C-alpha positions as semicolon CSV with decimal commas, in nm:
position;residue;x (nm);y (nm);z (nm)
1;X;-0,002;0,000;-0,001
2;X;0,142;0,335;-0,091
3;X;0,203;0,596;0,182
4;X;0,177;0,960;0,142
5;X;0,533;1,032;0,238
6;X;0,654;0,804;-0,036
7;X;0,441;0,988;-0,288
8;X;0,596;1,314;-0,181
9;X;0,933;1,185;-0,233
10;X;0,836;1,044;-0,579
11;X;0,683;1,367;-0,668
12;X;0,996;1,552;-0,569
13;X;1,214;1,319;-0,788
14;X;0,989;1,259;-1,088
15;X;0,787;1,575;-1,130
16;X;1,057;1,837;-1,141
17;X;0,986;1,906;-1,490
18;X;0,626;2,023;-1,412
19;X;0,730;2,198;-1,099
20;X;0,912;2,529;-1,126
21;X;1,207;2,462;-0,890
22;X;1,382;2,762;-1,029
23;X;1,172;2,984;-0,791
24;X;1,351;2,822;-0,503
25;X;1,695;2,945;-0,632
26;X;1,783;3,269;-0,455
27;X;1,899;3,538;-0,678
28;X;2,258;3,630;-0,644
29;X;2,290;3,962;-0,473
30;X;2,550;4,203;-0,604
31;X;2,526;4,465;-0,330
32;X;2,756;4,358;-0,064
33;X;2,566;4,545;0,202
34;X;2,263;4,309;0,166
35;X;2,234;4,067;0,460
36;X;2,150;3,701;0,456
37;X;1,801;3,779;0,567
38;X;1,724;3,945;0,242
39;X;1,781;3,599;0,068
40;X;1,507;3,443;0,275
41;X;1,162;3,421;0,104
42;X;0,886;3,569;0,307
43;X;0,638;3,368;0,500
44;X;0,339;3,418;0,268
45;X;0,534;3,310;-0,042
46;X;0,652;2,998;0,127
47;X;0,297;2,906;0,254
48;X;0,163;2,946;-0,095
49;X;0,441;2,736;-0,248
50;X;0,373;2,486;0,014
51;X;0,013;2,448;-0,059
52;X;0,071;2,429;-0,434
53;X;0,324;2,159;-0,379
54;X;0,073;1,954;-0,147
55;X;-0,199;1,991;-0,406
56;X;0,015;1,859;-0,681
57;X;0,149;1,576;-0,475
58;X;-0,197;1,470;-0,373
59;X;-0,320;1,473;-0,728
60;X;-0,029;1,254;-0,841
61;X;-0,104;1,004;-0,557
62;X;-0,475;0,991;-0,661
63;X;-0,366;0,942;-1,023
64;X;-0,147;0,658;-0,937
65;X;-0,430;0,478;-0,749
66;X;-0,661;0,518;-1,027
67;X;-0,401;0,384;-1,261
68;X;-0,354;0,075;-1,055
69;X;-0,722;0,021;-1,026
70;X;-0,753;0,037;-1,412
71;X;-0,474;-0,211;-1,472
72;X;-0,629;-0,470;-1,223
73;X;-0,997;-0,405;-1,286
74;X;-1,054;-0,761;-1,418
75;X;-0,754;-0,938;-1,243
76;X;-0,867;-1,186;-0,976
77;X;-1,238;-1,159;-1,071
78;X;-1,465;-1,380;-1,278
79;X;-1,425;-1,305;-1,632
80;X;-1,745;-1,173;-1,797
81;X;-1,885;-1,375;-2,081
82;X;-1,732;-1,306;-2,413
83;X;-1,935;-1,212;-2,723
84;X;-1,749;-1,364;-3,004
85;X;-1,877;-1,575;-3,288
86;X;-1,788;-1,763;-3,612
87;X;-1,585;-2,041;-3,444
88;X;-1,328;-2,242;-3,611
89;X;-1,198;-2,566;-3,492
90;X;-1,493;-2,597;-3,227
91;X;-1,847;-2,559;-3,183
92;X;-1,938;-2,223;-2,998
93;X;-1,803;-2,222;-2,646
94;X;-1,888;-2,017;-2,335
95;X;-1,691;-1,968;-2,008
96;X;-1,922;-2,176;-1,804
97;X;-1,858;-2,472;-2,053
98;X;-1,486;-2,445;-1,986
99;X;-1,507;-2,441;-1,611
100;X;-1,268;-2,711;-1,475
101;X;-1,010;-2,617;-1,708
102;X;-0,724;-2,355;-1,712
103;X;-0,787;-2,135;-2,018
104;X;-0,547;-1,907;-2,219
105;X;-0,724;-1,649;-2,441
106;X;-0,503;-1,462;-2,685
107;X;-0,623;-1,187;-2,911
108;X;-0,451;-1,194;-3,247
109;X;-0,475;-1,042;-3,585
110;X;-0,343;-1,105;-3,924
111;X;-0,003;-1,146;-4,094
112;X;0,087;-0,784;-4,048
113;X;0,117;-0,844;-3,688
114;X;0,473;-0,982;-3,609
115;X;0,401;-1,017;-3,242
116;X;0,106;-1,250;-3,322
117;X;0,305;-1,459;-3,572
118;X;0,599;-1,493;-3,326
119;X;0,360;-1,598;-3,040
120;X;0,181;-1,848;-3,252
121;X;0,453;-2,110;-3,189
122;X;0,430;-2,071;-2,815
123;X;0,050;-2,094;-2,826
124;X;0,067;-2,427;-3,028
125;X;0,337;-2,548;-2,787
126;X;0,140;-2,479;-2,466
127;X;-0,177;-2,632;-2,626
128;X;0,003;-2,954;-2,726
129;X;0,193;-2,984;-2,398
130;X;-0,076;-2,923;-2,136
131;X;-0,404;-3,010;-2,317
132;X;-0,422;-3,359;-2,148
133;X;-0,389;-3,188;-1,796
134;X;-0,696;-2,977;-1,872
135;X;-0,565;-2,673;-2,030
136;X;-0,736;-2,496;-2,317
137;X;-0,614;-2,228;-2,560
138;X;-0,859;-1,993;-2,743
139;X;-0,763;-1,752;-3,010
140;X;-0,977;-1,444;-3,059
141;X;-0,930;-1,269;-3,393
142;X;-0,976;-0,888;-3,405
143;X;-0,946;-0,734;-3,742
144;X;-0,699;-0,458;-3,776
145;X;-0,586;-0,478;-4,145
146;X;-0,675;-0,224;-4,395
147;X;-0,760;-0,521;-4,626
148;X;-1,141;-0,579;-4,612
149;X;-1,261;-0,848;-4,363
150;X;-1,316;-1,190;-4,512
151;X;-1,409;-1,482;-4,288
152;X;-1,251;-1,721;-4,532
153;X;-0,910;-1,528;-4,503
154;X;-0,927;-1,572;-4,134
155;X;-0,962;-1,948;-4,179
156;X;-0,658;-1,948;-4,394
157;X;-0,458;-1,748;-4,125
158;X;-0,573;-2,009;-3,870
159;X;-0,451;-2,297;-4,091
160;X;-0,120;-2,114;-4,168
161;X;-0,042;-2,036;-3,808
162;X;-0,107;-2,403;-3,718
163;X;-0,384;-2,345;-3,479
164;X;-0,559;-2,651;-3,394
165;X;-0,723;-2,499;-3,089
166;X;-1,067;-2,306;-3,106
167;X;-1,045;-1,971;-3,268
168;X;-1,342;-1,710;-3,290
169;X;-1,383;-1,378;-3,425
170;X;-1,433;-1,070;-3,205
171;X;-1,633;-0,840;-3,425
172;X;-1,591;-0,458;-3,354
173;X;-1,342;-0,573;-3,080
174;X;-1,644;-0,598;-2,851
175;X;-1,491;-0,828;-2,602
176;X;-1,146;-0,690;-2,636
177;X;-1,290;-0,344;-2,548
178;X;-1,486;-0,479;-2,261
179;X;-1,217;-0,686;-2,100
180;X;-0,911;-0,463;-2,180
181;X;-0,911;-0,143;-2,379
182;X;-1,209;0,016;-2,194
183;X;-1,001;0,043;-1,891
184;X;-0,647;0,050;-2,062
185;X;-0,675;0,273;-2,362
186;X;-0,374;0,287;-2,576
187;X;-0,251;-0,057;-2,465
188;X;-0,154;-0,355;-2,688
189;X;-0,444;-0,519;-2,844
190;X;-0,257;-0,857;-2,859
191;X;-0,337;-0,923;-2,495
192;X;-0,359;-1,257;-2,331
193;X;-0,582;-1,362;-2,026
194;X;-0,520;-1,668;-1,816
195;X;-0,812;-1,804;-1,636
196;X;-0,812;-2,066;-1,358
197;X;-1,039;-2,368;-1,321
198;X;-1,314;-2,147;-1,169
199;X;-1,313;-1,886;-1,460
200;X;-1,128;-1,632;-1,259
201;X;-0,860;-1,415;-1,444
202;X;-0,535;-1,500;-1,255
203;X;-0,276;-1,345;-1,506
204;X;-0,276;-1,085;-1,781
205;X;-0,008;-1,061;-2,037
206;X;-0,037;-0,701;-2,167
207;X;0,042;-0,775;-2,532
208;X;0,332;-0,807;-2,764
209;X;0,504;-1,136;-2,806
210;X;0,615;-1,440;-2,590
211;X;0,885;-1,659;-2,756
212;X;1,054;-1,966;-2,600
213;X;1,359;-1,865;-2,425
214;X;1,248;-1,507;-2,339
215;X;1,127;-1,381;-1,996
216;X;0,758;-1,343;-2,115
217;X;0,733;-1,701;-2,224
218;X;0,894;-1,836;-1,909
219;X;0,649;-1,625;-1,695
220;X;0,341;-1,739;-1,881
221;X;0,449;-2,095;-1,871
222;X;0,510;-2,076;-1,497
223;X;0,164;-1,927;-1,441
224;X;-0,005;-2,196;-1,651
225;X;0,174;-2,480;-1,463
226;X;0,096;-2,316;-1,120
227;X;-0,273;-2,303;-1,212
228;X;-0,281;-2,660;-1,340
229;X;-0,165;-2,776;-1,010
230;X;-0,456;-2,605;-0,818
231;X;-0,767;-2,797;-0,735
232;X;-1,104;-2,682;-0,803
């Protein structure tokens, strides 16, 4: 839990660019007859500056709390039902139907997304390695290409990437927005959610890629194996 003194320290260190610290630098006096007392700011000025400082520090603290709340709004809660359709490799699925399984959901898009292509290998590996342990992978396609949308093309992408797990289309990014972008605007759209056997979101990979050998891959694999060991 953050404490206000820590925030004040962070504010001093990190927000100097916004706060005019030059006002605190006393002007060099050229008149040798001036005393040291002339260099001390008056009480009214100091009180004013102190109030302004406290106001900005409090606002920074509130902004940080709000940001943390946004990032974790769905973490450790039951995932809401998705609104995806046009399933491939499976009949239409719901979250309730998958209860009892650990589920990894990855949003992906077409061949213009190198992160999606690079992560496809990891998704296939995880699916093949842990499926027998009660692990499921779902790929939710969200269209970003300037090429007009075509369902047959999505089927080709699925085959080319070697996806044998269920894939569905998230039209208008409806579920992506509800789960992620609404509270995390500007973040990666290639996000991954890991659900435990009760349908609770336990880990979020914020987007980009995970490739065998890198830290993101190892972290995700660790989280998968940890949830697979948990009992319902």
